[in-house]
Short mmCIF file of C-alpha atoms (C1' of nucleotides) in Angstrom, two decimals:
data_model
loop_
_atom_site.label_atom_id
_atom_site.label_comp_id
_atom_site.label_asym_id
_atom_site.label_seq_id
_atom_site.Cartn_x
_atom_site.Cartn_y
_atom_site.Cartn_z
CA MET A 1 -0.65 -13.66 -23.54
CA THR A 2 -1.58 -13.10 -19.94
CA GLY A 3 -4.64 -11.09 -19.05
CA LEU A 4 -2.71 -8.97 -16.63
CA VAL A 5 -2.53 -5.23 -17.28
CA LEU A 6 -0.06 -3.15 -15.29
CA TYR A 7 0.66 0.54 -15.11
CA ASN A 8 4.23 0.96 -16.32
CA THR A 9 6.07 3.99 -15.03
CA ARG A 10 8.53 3.75 -17.89
CA THR A 11 5.86 4.42 -20.50
CA ARG A 12 3.34 6.10 -18.20
CA THR A 13 0.67 3.86 -19.62
CA ARG A 14 -1.17 0.69 -18.78
CA GLU A 15 0.25 -2.25 -20.68
CA ALA A 16 -0.58 -5.90 -21.07
CA PHE A 17 2.04 -7.93 -19.27
CA GLU A 18 3.93 -10.58 -21.16
CA PRO A 19 7.12 -12.13 -19.79
CA ILE A 20 10.27 -11.96 -21.84
CA GLU A 21 10.87 -15.64 -21.27
CA SER A 22 7.76 -17.68 -21.91
CA GLY A 23 6.15 -18.94 -18.73
CA HIS A 24 8.62 -17.27 -16.41
CA ALA A 25 8.42 -13.81 -14.85
CA ARG A 26 11.52 -12.22 -13.37
CA VAL A 27 10.90 -9.59 -10.74
CA TYR A 28 13.27 -7.41 -8.75
CA SER A 29 12.11 -5.42 -5.76
CA CYS A 30 14.07 -2.65 -4.14
CA GLY A 31 14.47 -3.80 -0.58
CA PRO A 32 15.12 -2.09 2.71
CA THR A 33 18.18 -0.28 3.96
CA VAL A 34 18.65 -2.09 7.23
CA TYR A 35 19.79 0.58 9.61
CA ALA A 36 16.63 1.14 11.65
CA PRO A 37 13.20 -0.37 12.26
CA GLN A 38 10.92 -0.15 9.24
CA HIS A 39 7.77 1.79 9.96
CA ILE A 40 4.48 0.46 8.69
CA GLY A 41 4.61 2.69 5.63
CA ASN A 42 7.72 0.89 4.50
CA LEU A 43 5.77 -2.34 4.32
CA ARG A 44 3.69 -1.09 1.45
CA PRO A 45 6.25 -1.70 -1.32
CA TYR A 46 6.57 -5.31 -0.24
CA LEU A 47 2.86 -5.83 0.07
CA MET A 48 2.49 -4.44 -3.43
CA ALA A 49 5.25 -6.68 -4.77
CA ASP A 50 3.57 -9.61 -3.04
CA LEU A 51 0.32 -8.82 -4.80
CA LEU A 52 2.15 -8.65 -8.10
CA ARG A 53 3.83 -11.96 -7.45
CA ARG A 54 0.52 -13.63 -6.59
CA ALA A 55 -1.14 -12.13 -9.67
CA LEU A 56 1.65 -13.41 -11.90
CA GLU A 57 1.36 -16.87 -10.42
CA ALA A 58 -2.38 -16.78 -10.95
CA GLU A 59 -1.61 -16.28 -14.63
CA GLY A 60 0.26 -19.55 -14.52
CA LEU A 61 3.72 -18.06 -14.55
CA ARG A 62 6.70 -19.21 -12.57
CA VAL A 63 8.03 -16.21 -10.72
CA THR A 64 11.59 -15.54 -9.70
CA HIS A 65 11.40 -12.78 -7.15
CA VAL A 66 14.60 -11.12 -6.01
CA ILE A 67 14.74 -8.64 -3.15
CA ASN A 68 17.92 -6.87 -2.21
CA ILE A 69 18.98 -5.88 1.26
CA THR A 70 21.00 -2.70 1.42
CA ASP A 71 23.50 -3.20 4.19
CA VAL A 72 26.10 -0.70 3.03
CA GLY A 73 26.51 2.47 1.06
CA HIS A 74 23.12 4.13 1.35
CA LEU A 75 23.92 7.68 2.30
CA THR A 76 21.78 9.89 4.46
CA ASP A 77 21.13 12.10 1.47
CA ASP A 78 21.16 11.69 -2.26
CA ALA A 79 23.85 14.29 -2.85
CA ASP A 80 26.65 11.80 -2.21
CA ALA A 81 27.77 13.90 0.71
CA GLY A 82 25.89 12.41 3.64
CA GLU A 83 26.96 9.70 6.00
CA ASP A 84 26.43 6.03 5.35
CA LYS A 85 23.21 5.13 7.17
CA ILE A 86 24.49 1.80 8.45
CA GLU A 87 27.81 3.16 9.67
CA SER A 88 26.02 6.05 11.26
CA ALA A 89 23.57 3.80 13.09
CA ALA A 90 26.42 1.57 14.26
CA ALA A 91 28.37 4.50 15.59
CA LYS A 92 25.38 5.77 17.53
CA SER A 93 24.41 2.42 19.03
CA GLY A 94 27.84 1.07 19.83
CA ARG A 95 27.16 -2.03 17.80
CA THR A 96 28.96 -3.16 14.70
CA ALA A 97 27.63 -2.37 11.26
CA ALA A 98 27.12 -6.08 10.67
CA GLU A 99 25.12 -6.43 13.88
CA ILE A 100 22.95 -3.48 12.97
CA ALA A 101 22.28 -4.89 9.53
CA ALA A 102 21.55 -8.39 10.82
CA LEU A 103 19.18 -7.12 13.47
CA TYR A 104 17.04 -5.00 11.19
CA THR A 105 17.13 -7.51 8.36
CA GLU A 106 15.57 -10.09 10.66
CA GLN A 107 12.96 -7.64 11.90
CA TRP A 108 12.06 -6.75 8.35
CA LYS A 109 11.81 -10.36 7.21
CA ASN A 110 9.67 -11.15 10.20
CA ASP A 111 7.35 -8.23 9.49
CA ARG A 112 7.00 -9.33 5.88
CA ARG A 113 6.06 -12.79 6.98
CA ARG A 114 3.56 -11.55 9.50
CA VAL A 115 1.69 -9.49 6.92
CA GLY A 116 1.44 -12.47 4.63
CA CYS A 117 4.13 -11.77 2.06
CA LEU A 118 5.36 -14.88 0.31
CA GLU A 119 9.07 -15.53 0.64
CA ALA A 120 11.24 -14.13 -2.11
CA SER A 121 13.20 -16.53 -4.28
CA VAL A 122 16.38 -14.71 -3.39
CA TYR A 123 17.29 -12.20 -0.72
CA CYS A 124 20.64 -10.69 -1.65
CA LYS A 125 22.79 -8.46 0.46
CA ALA A 126 24.93 -5.70 -1.00
CA THR A 127 27.92 -6.72 1.13
CA ASP A 128 27.82 -10.22 -0.32
CA HIS A 129 28.15 -8.83 -3.82
CA ILE A 130 31.04 -6.42 -3.66
CA ALA A 131 32.92 -8.22 -6.42
CA GLU A 132 29.95 -8.01 -8.77
CA GLN A 133 29.58 -4.32 -8.05
CA ILE A 134 33.24 -3.64 -8.69
CA ALA A 135 33.03 -5.59 -11.93
CA LEU A 136 30.11 -3.50 -13.08
CA ALA A 137 31.88 -0.26 -12.21
CA LYS A 138 35.01 -1.43 -14.04
CA ARG A 139 32.92 -2.13 -17.07
CA LEU A 140 31.48 1.36 -16.98
CA GLU A 141 34.97 2.78 -16.54
CA ALA A 142 36.31 0.81 -19.46
CA LYS A 143 33.54 2.15 -21.64
CA GLY A 144 34.31 5.71 -20.69
CA TYR A 145 31.23 6.52 -18.64
CA THR A 146 33.09 7.45 -15.48
CA TYR A 147 35.58 9.87 -14.01
CA ARG A 148 37.60 9.88 -10.83
CA ILE A 149 37.76 12.56 -8.21
CA ASP A 150 39.09 12.57 -4.67
CA ASP A 151 35.74 11.37 -3.42
CA GLY A 152 35.64 8.30 -5.60
CA LEU A 153 34.56 7.00 -8.97
CA TYR A 154 31.61 8.81 -10.49
CA PHE A 155 29.17 8.12 -13.29
CA ASP A 156 29.07 10.93 -15.82
CA THR A 157 25.39 11.38 -16.54
CA ALA A 158 26.12 13.62 -19.51
CA LYS A 159 27.43 10.54 -21.32
CA PHE A 160 23.99 8.96 -21.17
CA PRO A 161 21.61 11.06 -23.27
CA ARG A 162 18.52 9.21 -22.09
CA TYR A 163 19.33 10.05 -18.46
CA THR A 164 16.34 12.33 -17.88
CA GLU A 165 13.91 10.24 -19.90
CA PHE A 166 12.67 7.81 -17.28
CA ALA A 167 11.80 10.31 -14.56
CA ARG A 168 11.11 13.12 -17.05
CA LEU A 169 13.56 15.22 -15.14
CA ASP A 170 14.09 18.90 -15.70
CA LEU A 171 17.79 18.90 -14.90
CA ALA A 172 18.24 22.45 -16.05
CA GLY A 173 15.98 23.51 -13.25
CA GLN A 174 18.06 21.63 -10.73
CA GLU A 175 21.49 22.09 -12.22
CA SER A 176 22.81 24.78 -9.96
CA GLY A 177 23.03 24.82 -6.24
CA ALA A 178 24.45 23.15 -3.21
CA ARG A 179 24.69 19.65 -4.56
CA ILE A 180 27.65 20.46 -6.76
CA ALA A 181 29.43 22.31 -4.00
CA ASP A 182 29.00 19.38 -1.66
CA VAL A 183 31.24 17.06 -3.62
CA PRO A 184 34.09 19.02 -5.20
CA GLY A 185 34.89 17.85 -8.68
CA LYS A 186 31.49 16.54 -9.68
CA ARG A 187 30.88 17.56 -13.25
CA HIS A 188 27.10 17.61 -13.14
CA SER A 189 24.77 17.75 -10.21
CA ALA A 190 23.12 14.51 -11.21
CA ASP A 191 26.39 12.56 -11.42
CA PHE A 192 26.53 9.87 -8.78
CA ALA A 193 29.10 7.73 -7.03
CA LEU A 194 29.83 4.21 -8.19
CA TRP A 195 32.59 3.77 -5.65
CA LYS A 196 33.14 5.98 -2.67
CA LEU A 197 36.45 6.68 -0.96
CA PRO A 198 36.19 7.67 2.68
CA ALA A 199 37.61 11.01 3.70
CA PRO A 200 41.23 10.68 4.91
CA ALA A 201 40.49 10.87 8.62
CA VAL A 202 37.40 8.67 8.54
CA GLN A 203 37.63 5.13 9.82
CA ARG A 204 34.88 2.90 8.49
CA GLN A 205 33.89 -0.62 9.54
CA GLN A 206 32.83 -1.60 6.07
CA GLU A 207 35.57 -1.15 3.51
CA TRP A 208 36.81 -3.15 0.58
CA ASP A 209 39.77 -2.92 -1.77
CA SER A 210 39.02 -1.84 -5.30
CA PRO A 211 40.86 -0.57 -8.36
CA TRP A 212 40.04 2.93 -7.16
CA GLY A 213 41.22 2.45 -3.63
CA ARG A 214 39.87 1.09 -0.39
CA GLY A 215 36.27 2.20 0.03
CA PHE A 216 32.67 1.14 -0.44
CA PRO A 217 30.13 0.91 -3.25
CA GLY A 218 27.69 3.66 -4.15
CA TRP A 219 24.15 2.85 -3.17
CA HIS A 220 22.67 2.51 -6.67
CA LEU A 221 25.24 0.05 -7.89
CA GLU A 222 24.05 -2.97 -5.92
CA CYS A 223 20.67 -3.13 -7.61
CA SER A 224 22.18 -3.18 -11.07
CA ALA A 225 24.80 -5.75 -10.12
CA MET A 226 22.58 -8.11 -8.20
CA SER A 227 19.58 -8.01 -10.50
CA THR A 228 21.86 -8.88 -13.39
CA LYS A 229 23.38 -11.74 -11.44
CA TYR A 230 20.09 -13.33 -10.43
CA LEU A 231 17.73 -12.31 -13.21
CA GLY A 232 19.90 -11.52 -16.20
CA ALA A 233 19.21 -8.54 -18.41
CA PRO A 234 16.81 -7.42 -19.56
CA PHE A 235 14.22 -8.66 -17.10
CA ASP A 236 10.51 -8.19 -16.62
CA VAL A 237 9.56 -6.10 -13.61
CA HIS A 238 11.29 -3.78 -11.18
CA THR A 239 9.30 -2.54 -8.20
CA GLY A 240 9.77 0.16 -5.61
CA GLY A 241 8.32 3.28 -4.07
CA VAL A 242 7.60 6.38 -6.14
CA ASP A 243 10.30 8.20 -4.23
CA HIS A 244 12.88 6.14 -6.08
CA ILE A 245 11.89 7.28 -9.55
CA PRO A 246 13.94 10.48 -9.87
CA VAL A 247 17.22 9.38 -8.32
CA HIS A 248 17.69 5.74 -7.47
CA HIS A 249 15.90 4.12 -10.36
CA THR A 250 17.09 6.75 -12.80
CA ASN A 251 20.65 5.97 -11.79
CA GLU A 252 20.13 2.23 -11.89
CA ILE A 253 18.91 2.55 -15.43
CA ALA A 254 21.86 4.72 -16.44
CA GLN A 255 24.39 2.27 -15.04
CA SER A 256 22.73 -0.82 -16.34
CA GLU A 257 21.91 0.34 -19.83
CA CYS A 258 25.41 1.73 -20.32
CA ALA A 259 27.19 -1.27 -18.87
CA LEU A 260 25.03 -3.95 -20.43
CA ASP A 261 24.01 -2.29 -23.68
CA VAL A 262 20.36 -3.05 -23.17
CA HIS A 263 17.38 -0.81 -23.67
CA PRO A 264 15.01 -0.96 -22.09
CA TRP A 265 16.89 -2.67 -19.31
CA VAL A 266 13.63 -3.42 -17.47
CA ARG A 267 10.32 -3.81 -19.24
CA PHE A 268 7.93 -2.84 -16.46
CA TRP A 269 8.55 -0.42 -13.63
CA ILE A 270 5.88 -0.61 -10.96
CA HIS A 271 5.83 2.01 -8.22
CA ASN A 272 3.70 2.26 -5.13
CA GLU A 273 2.50 5.49 -3.57
CA PHE A 274 2.93 6.13 0.12
CA TYR A 275 0.72 6.04 3.10
CA ASP A 276 -0.19 9.35 4.56
CA LEU A 277 0.65 8.64 8.16
CA GLY A 278 -0.35 12.11 9.23
CA GLY A 279 -0.31 12.34 12.97
CA GLU A 280 0.33 8.63 13.38
CA LYS A 281 3.86 8.82 12.04
CA ILE A 282 5.25 8.55 15.50
CA SER A 283 4.19 5.92 17.95
CA LYS A 284 3.13 7.96 20.93
CA SER A 285 3.78 5.21 23.39
CA LYS A 286 7.33 4.52 22.44
CA GLY A 287 8.49 7.74 20.90
CA HIS A 288 9.78 6.12 17.76
CA VAL A 289 8.38 5.46 14.32
CA LEU A 290 5.24 3.36 14.18
CA VAL A 291 6.19 -0.22 13.47
CA LEU A 292 4.13 -3.34 12.96
CA GLN A 293 4.83 -4.51 16.49
CA ASP A 294 3.23 -1.33 17.83
CA LEU A 295 0.02 -2.34 16.09
CA VAL A 296 0.31 -5.83 17.51
CA ASP A 297 0.84 -4.34 20.96
CA ARG A 298 -2.40 -2.48 20.48
CA GLY A 299 -4.19 -5.73 19.82
CA PHE A 300 -4.23 -5.68 16.03
CA GLU A 301 -3.42 -8.79 14.10
CA PRO A 302 -0.66 -8.31 11.50
CA LEU A 303 -2.99 -9.59 8.80
CA ALA A 304 -5.49 -6.91 9.73
CA PHE A 305 -2.83 -4.50 8.51
CA ARG A 306 -2.70 -6.42 5.26
CA TYR A 307 -6.46 -6.04 5.06
CA PHE A 308 -6.01 -2.31 5.53
CA PHE A 309 -3.49 -2.33 2.70
CA LEU A 310 -5.87 -4.22 0.43
CA GLN A 311 -8.55 -1.57 0.91
CA GLY A 312 -6.59 0.95 -1.13
CA HIS A 313 -5.03 0.80 -4.57
CA TYR A 314 -1.23 0.64 -4.50
CA ARG A 315 -0.79 3.65 -6.79
CA GLN A 316 -2.93 5.84 -4.58
CA GLN A 317 -1.89 7.53 -1.40
CA GLN A 318 -3.80 6.03 1.46
CA ALA A 319 -4.50 7.70 4.76
CA PHE A 320 -3.49 5.61 7.73
CA THR A 321 -5.09 6.43 11.05
CA ILE A 322 -5.80 4.29 14.05
CA ASP A 323 -9.50 4.70 13.31
CA ALA A 324 -8.99 3.37 9.80
CA MET A 325 -6.92 0.55 11.22
CA GLU A 326 -9.68 -0.36 13.64
CA ALA A 327 -12.20 -0.32 10.82
CA ALA A 328 -9.95 -2.65 8.85
CA ALA A 329 -9.51 -4.95 11.82
CA THR A 330 -13.26 -5.22 12.28
CA GLY A 331 -13.78 -5.91 8.60
CA TYR A 332 -11.06 -8.52 8.64
CA ARG A 333 -12.48 -10.22 11.71
CA ARG A 334 -15.90 -10.47 10.11
CA LEU A 335 -14.57 -11.78 6.84
CA LEU A 336 -12.70 -14.44 8.77
CA GLY A 337 -15.94 -15.20 10.57
CA VAL A 338 -17.60 -16.05 7.28
CA ALA A 339 -14.64 -18.16 6.23
CA VAL A 340 -14.89 -20.10 9.47
CA GLN A 341 -18.62 -20.61 9.10
CA VAL A 342 -18.25 -22.20 5.68
CA ARG A 343 -15.02 -24.03 6.38
CA ASP A 344 -16.57 -27.46 6.70
CA ALA A 345 -18.90 -27.08 3.75
CA ALA A 346 -19.03 -29.66 1.01
CA GLU A 347 -16.23 -29.77 -1.49
CA ARG A 348 -18.58 -29.69 -4.47
CA PRO A 349 -19.58 -26.15 -5.35
CA ASP A 350 -21.94 -25.38 -8.20
CA ASP A 351 -19.66 -24.10 -10.94
CA ALA A 352 -22.43 -22.33 -12.75
CA VAL A 353 -23.12 -20.18 -9.72
CA ILE A 354 -19.48 -19.56 -8.99
CA SER A 355 -18.16 -18.58 -12.38
CA ALA A 356 -19.53 -15.06 -12.48
CA TYR A 357 -17.90 -14.12 -9.17
CA ARG A 358 -14.68 -15.79 -10.14
CA ALA A 359 -14.57 -13.83 -13.37
CA ARG A 360 -15.18 -10.52 -11.65
CA PHE A 361 -12.52 -11.17 -9.07
CA ARG A 362 -10.03 -12.10 -11.71
CA GLU A 363 -10.89 -9.04 -13.73
CA ALA A 364 -10.13 -6.84 -10.72
CA VAL A 365 -6.79 -8.52 -10.12
CA ARG A 366 -5.84 -8.22 -13.74
CA ASP A 367 -6.77 -4.56 -13.81
CA ASP A 368 -3.49 -3.25 -12.41
CA LEU A 369 -3.80 -5.28 -9.22
CA ASN A 370 -7.00 -3.63 -8.11
CA ALA A 371 -7.11 -5.08 -4.63
CA PRO A 372 -9.96 -2.91 -3.30
CA ARG A 373 -12.22 -4.11 -6.08
CA ALA A 374 -11.12 -7.69 -5.54
CA LEU A 375 -11.85 -7.36 -1.86
CA ALA A 376 -15.29 -5.97 -2.66
CA VAL A 377 -16.04 -9.08 -4.72
CA ALA A 378 -14.92 -11.20 -1.79
CA TRP A 379 -17.42 -9.36 0.39
CA GLU A 380 -20.20 -9.88 -2.12
CA VAL A 381 -19.43 -13.56 -1.91
CA ALA A 382 -19.30 -13.51 1.86
CA ARG A 383 -22.67 -11.80 2.10
CA GLY A 384 -24.17 -13.35 -1.00
CA ALA A 385 -27.62 -14.77 -0.31
CA ASP A 386 -27.54 -16.57 -3.64
CA LEU A 387 -24.54 -18.64 -2.61
CA GLY A 388 -24.43 -21.77 -0.53
CA ALA A 389 -21.71 -22.61 1.93
CA ALA A 390 -19.89 -24.81 -0.58
CA GLU A 391 -19.79 -21.99 -3.11
CA LYS A 392 -18.64 -19.44 -0.58
CA ARG A 393 -15.96 -21.73 0.69
CA ALA A 394 -14.60 -22.49 -2.76
CA LEU A 395 -14.57 -18.87 -3.84
CA LEU A 396 -13.09 -17.43 -0.67
CA LEU A 397 -10.29 -19.96 -0.61
CA GLU A 398 -9.56 -19.29 -4.25
CA PHE A 399 -9.60 -15.52 -3.72
CA ASP A 400 -7.28 -15.85 -0.78
CA GLY A 401 -4.55 -16.95 -3.14
CA PHE A 402 -4.39 -13.30 -4.09
CA LEU A 403 -5.61 -11.59 -0.94
CA GLY A 404 -3.29 -13.54 1.33
CA LEU A 405 -5.53 -13.12 4.36
CA ASP A 406 -5.13 -16.67 5.61
CA LEU A 407 -8.81 -17.43 5.15
CA ALA A 408 -8.07 -21.13 4.81
CA SER A 409 -6.66 -21.74 8.23
CA ALA A 410 -8.90 -19.13 9.76
CA THR A 411 -9.84 -19.75 13.32
CA PRO A 412 -12.85 -18.04 14.75
CA ARG A 413 -11.59 -14.82 16.28
CA THR A 414 -14.69 -14.57 18.42
CA ALA A 415 -14.29 -17.91 20.10
CA VAL A 416 -12.33 -18.99 23.11
CA ALA A 417 -8.74 -19.13 22.12
CA GLU A 418 -7.50 -20.06 25.54
CA SER A 419 -8.59 -21.74 28.71
CA ASP A 420 -8.27 -20.42 32.21
CA PRO A 421 -9.68 -22.36 35.17
CA ARG A 422 -10.54 -19.26 37.15
CA ILE A 423 -12.31 -17.53 34.29
CA ASP A 424 -14.00 -20.71 33.14
CA GLY A 425 -15.24 -21.11 36.70
CA LEU A 426 -16.65 -17.60 36.81
CA VAL A 427 -18.34 -18.06 33.47
CA ALA A 428 -19.91 -21.29 34.74
CA GLU A 429 -21.00 -19.50 37.89
CA ARG A 430 -22.73 -16.84 35.82
CA GLU A 431 -24.38 -19.54 33.75
CA SER A 432 -25.92 -21.22 36.76
CA ALA A 433 -27.09 -17.85 38.09
CA ARG A 434 -28.80 -17.21 34.79
CA ARG A 435 -30.49 -20.59 34.91
CA ARG A 436 -32.05 -19.81 38.22
CA LYS A 437 -32.98 -16.37 36.82
CA ASP A 438 -30.73 -14.56 39.23
CA PHE A 439 -29.76 -11.99 36.62
CA ALA A 440 -28.35 -9.56 39.14
CA ALA A 441 -25.78 -12.11 40.22
CA ALA A 442 -25.10 -13.10 36.61
CA ASP A 443 -24.49 -9.51 35.60
CA ARG A 444 -22.17 -8.95 38.55
CA VAL A 445 -19.93 -11.69 37.25
CA ARG A 446 -20.09 -10.33 33.73
CA ASP A 447 -19.26 -6.81 34.89
CA ALA A 448 -16.36 -8.05 36.97
CA LEU A 449 -14.87 -9.89 34.01
CA ALA A 450 -15.49 -6.91 31.75
CA ALA A 451 -13.49 -4.80 34.14
CA GLU A 452 -10.47 -6.97 33.45
CA GLY A 453 -11.02 -6.85 29.72
CA ILE A 454 -12.87 -10.10 29.25
CA VAL A 455 -16.13 -10.21 27.37
CA ILE A 456 -18.62 -13.03 27.48
CA GLU A 457 -20.52 -14.06 24.38
CA ASP A 458 -23.57 -16.27 24.71
CA THR A 459 -24.07 -18.69 21.86
CA PRO A 460 -26.52 -21.47 21.15
CA ALA A 461 -23.71 -23.81 22.16
CA GLY A 462 -23.24 -22.08 25.47
CA PRO A 463 -21.20 -19.17 26.70
CA ARG A 464 -17.68 -18.43 25.59
CA TRP A 465 -15.25 -15.67 26.45
CA ARG A 466 -12.44 -13.71 24.94
CA ARG A 467 -10.11 -10.93 25.85
CA THR A 468 -10.63 -7.57 24.23
"C1'" G B 1 10.70 27.33 -7.10
"C1'" G B 2 10.40 22.53 -10.19
"C1'" C B 3 8.10 17.73 -10.75
"C1'" G B 4 4.38 14.12 -9.36
"C1'" G B 5 -0.15 12.70 -6.87
"C1'" C B 6 -4.71 13.71 -4.48
"C1'" G B 7 -9.58 16.27 -2.90
"C1'" U B 8 -16.06 10.87 -3.72
"C1'" A B 9 -21.18 9.90 2.37
"C1'" G B 10 -18.76 10.73 9.78
"C1'" C B 11 -14.02 7.53 8.53
"C1'" C B 12 -10.88 4.16 5.00
"C1'" A B 13 -11.96 3.98 -0.14
"C1'" A B 14 -13.33 1.74 -5.63
"C1'" G B 15 -15.08 4.01 -9.94
"C1'" U B 16 -11.61 8.09 -16.07
"C1'" G B 17 -18.14 9.82 -20.44
"C1'" G B 18 -24.04 7.26 -19.64
"C1'" U B 19 -27.61 8.49 -14.19
"C1'" A B 20 -22.04 6.65 -7.63
"C1'" A B 21 -18.34 -0.81 -5.60
"C1'" G B 22 -16.89 -2.57 -0.81
"C1'" G B 23 -15.57 -2.09 4.38
"C1'" C B 24 -16.06 0.67 9.17
"C1'" A B 25 -19.16 3.82 11.99
"C1'" U B 26 -24.43 5.75 12.72
"C1'" G B 27 -29.75 4.76 12.92
"C1'" G B 28 -33.72 0.92 12.70
"C1'" G B 29 -34.98 -4.32 13.05
"C1'" A B 30 -34.09 -9.73 14.38
"C1'" C B 31 -31.83 -12.58 18.26
"C1'" U B 32 -30.93 -11.91 23.97
"C1'" G B 33 -33.49 -11.77 30.77
"C1'" C B 34 -30.43 -7.25 29.49
"C1'" A B 35 -26.00 -7.14 26.82
"C1'" A B 36 -22.06 -8.92 23.70
"C1'" A B 37 -21.33 -11.53 19.15
"C1'" U B 38 -24.03 -12.43 14.64
"C1'" C B 39 -27.60 -11.40 10.66
"C1'" C B 40 -30.95 -7.96 7.79
"C1'" C B 41 -32.21 -2.93 6.37
"C1'" U B 42 -30.39 2.16 6.28
"C1'" G B 43 -27.07 7.32 3.91
"C1'" A B 44 -23.53 10.73 -0.78
"C1'" U B 45 -24.54 13.63 -7.21
"C1'" C B 46 -18.69 13.24 -6.20
"C1'" C B 47 -13.83 20.74 -3.10
"C1'" C B 48 -15.49 25.58 -5.84
"C1'" C B 49 -16.30 28.31 -10.61
"C1'" G B 50 -16.50 28.16 -15.86
"C1'" G B 51 -16.22 25.25 -20.46
"C1'" U B 52 -16.69 20.81 -24.02
"C1'" U B 53 -20.71 17.10 -24.71
"C1'" C B 54 -27.24 14.70 -25.96
"C1'" G B 55 -24.87 13.28 -21.34
"C1'" A B 56 -19.06 14.30 -16.73
"C1'" A B 57 -17.22 12.36 -10.31
"C1'" U B 58 -14.88 10.85 -14.91
"C1'" C B 59 -12.36 15.54 -20.45
"C1'" C B 60 -10.46 21.03 -20.72
"C1'" G B 61 -9.41 25.95 -18.17
"C1'" G B 62 -9.17 28.76 -13.57
"C1'" G B 63 -9.34 28.79 -8.28
"C1'" C B 64 -8.92 26.81 -3.11
"C1'" G B 65 -6.95 22.87 -0.03
"C1'" C B 66 -3.78 18.61 1.08
"C1'" C B 67 0.40 14.98 0.41
"C1'" G B 68 5.18 13.33 -1.57
"C1'" C B 69 9.99 13.88 -4.08
"C1'" C B 70 13.66 17.29 -5.67
"C1'" U B 71 15.39 22.17 -4.92
"C1'" C B 72 16.54 27.23 -2.44
"C1'" C B 73 17.30 28.83 -7.67
"C1'" A B 74 16.69 32.04 -13.58
#
RNA sequence: GGCGGCGUAGCCAAGUGGUAAGGCAUGGGACUGCAAAUCCCUGAUCCCCGGUUCGAAUCCGGGCGCCGCCUCCA
C-alpha cells in the first residue's frame, strides 16, 4: 500500500492509490493539440502530471508515463461540425499539416523540459496510430455501438447506459438545440464521430483509407487506442484538464469500456483546474497568447514559472499576473540562494534533526500532491535556525526530487554569470575610487552602469555585477 | 439556462470543526561611505446575513461577486 492519496474525479472522493500491477504505475496524460503555440496556462496539466509522476516514484513505483500528441482530428468545436485545427492552421499559414504539427510539437516538448518536467516514457502521435484507431472503431462497429451517416461513423451514446455517469451530465437539459442540426443524421446530441468523412468538395492533407471511406479519425479515438496499446486496459491513472471531463474523457470512457469490456477502464482520473490569466491572457508585446518564451524574454527563468505553479494546488484555480510571477521569481531566486549556500556542506546530516521535516514534506506530497504545503516545508528548512548546513543541504536536495526546481545544480543567481572586460574595468575603477574614499567618483561609475541595466553588489569577497 | 469551481492580510496562496502554513510586497533593524544583495523582526478572525455546534474560515440555508465548461433552451 502506498501512502499516496489522490482526488479521483471518477468517484469524486479522495482515495488511497494502489497500482493495479504491483510496483508499477501506468499513467496516461492527455497531451496537446499541436496546431498553435501553447500558452502558459496549457503547461499546467503537464506540470501536474509531472508532480504525480514524481510522487509515484517517491513511493517506490516504476512509472510508465504516456503522453499523446494530437496531430489530427481535433475539431474547432466539440459538435463534430468544426474544422480540423491542424488542417485549418496549415491552410492559414501556407505550411503543410505535418510541418505545423512538427513545429508545435517541438515547441511544446521544449517548454516542458524548460519547466522541469521529466520526459515521458512514450510520446505517441495520433497519425502514427491510425491502424489502431481503425481497429478500435471496427470493434465498436462489430459490437453494434455505432451507426453510419454521410458525415462518418458515429458512436451511439444511447447504447452505453453509463454514458452520463462520469461527468454527471444532465443530457436532457442539453438534448435539444443546434448541435443536432449541425450534423444531419446524428441520433443524439452527445453522439460523437469515430471516423470522419470530409465533405465532398473538401480536400484534406491528412486522409487515410478505412472501411468507412477515406477520411480521418475522430479526436477522442486516439486516446483510447493509444493508451490501450502502451498501457493495456485497465490502467491506473488518466490525467487532463477539467475542461475534458464532460466531453473528451466521457467519450473516451464510452469507447473504451464498450470496446474492451472493462469497467472501470481507468482507476484514477486526475484533473487540474486552470489558471485565471485575466488580463495577461494576451502578450501585449507580441499580440499573441502568452507563451513561456514571453516570460523568458521578460527576464524570468522558466523554473521560476514552475515555482509559481508549485505555489498553488493543482485542483484550484490560480490567478496568474505579472506581479505574481515576479513574486514567484524572487522567491525562487532566494530559495536557490540558500541551496547554493549549503551546497558544499558535509554529507553527514543528523538524521534525528532531519526526520521531522522529511515526514512533514512527505505528508504534504501524499496529501493529493499538495505542492504549496510541500514548498512551505522547504522554506521552513531553508530558514530553519535549528538546522545546520548539512541538514539543509540533505533535505533540500531530497525535496527537489518532487519540487523539480533544480536546487542541486543551482548556481548563485546573484553572482557574476559572465565576464566583460569593459564592465570589469569599470567595476575595478569604482573599487579603487572607493578605496581612496572618492565616493562621488565611485557613485558616478555605479550610476552609469545602472543606467545600462547593470547592478553592482559589494560582497566580503569583493564587488560583483549582474544584469537586471 | 444547466453543470462545476472559487471569494482567506496590498498580491500569489495553504488550511474542511478546536482559537489562521509559506512566498512576495510594506514597515523597522543589522550590514554598507551611501546603496544593492543578504539576514532578523513585523501584519489578517477568513465576502455579507442567518442557522447547527461547547466551539466554524472549515457544516447547512440565503444573498452578493468572480472564473471555467456546456448550452441558447422546457
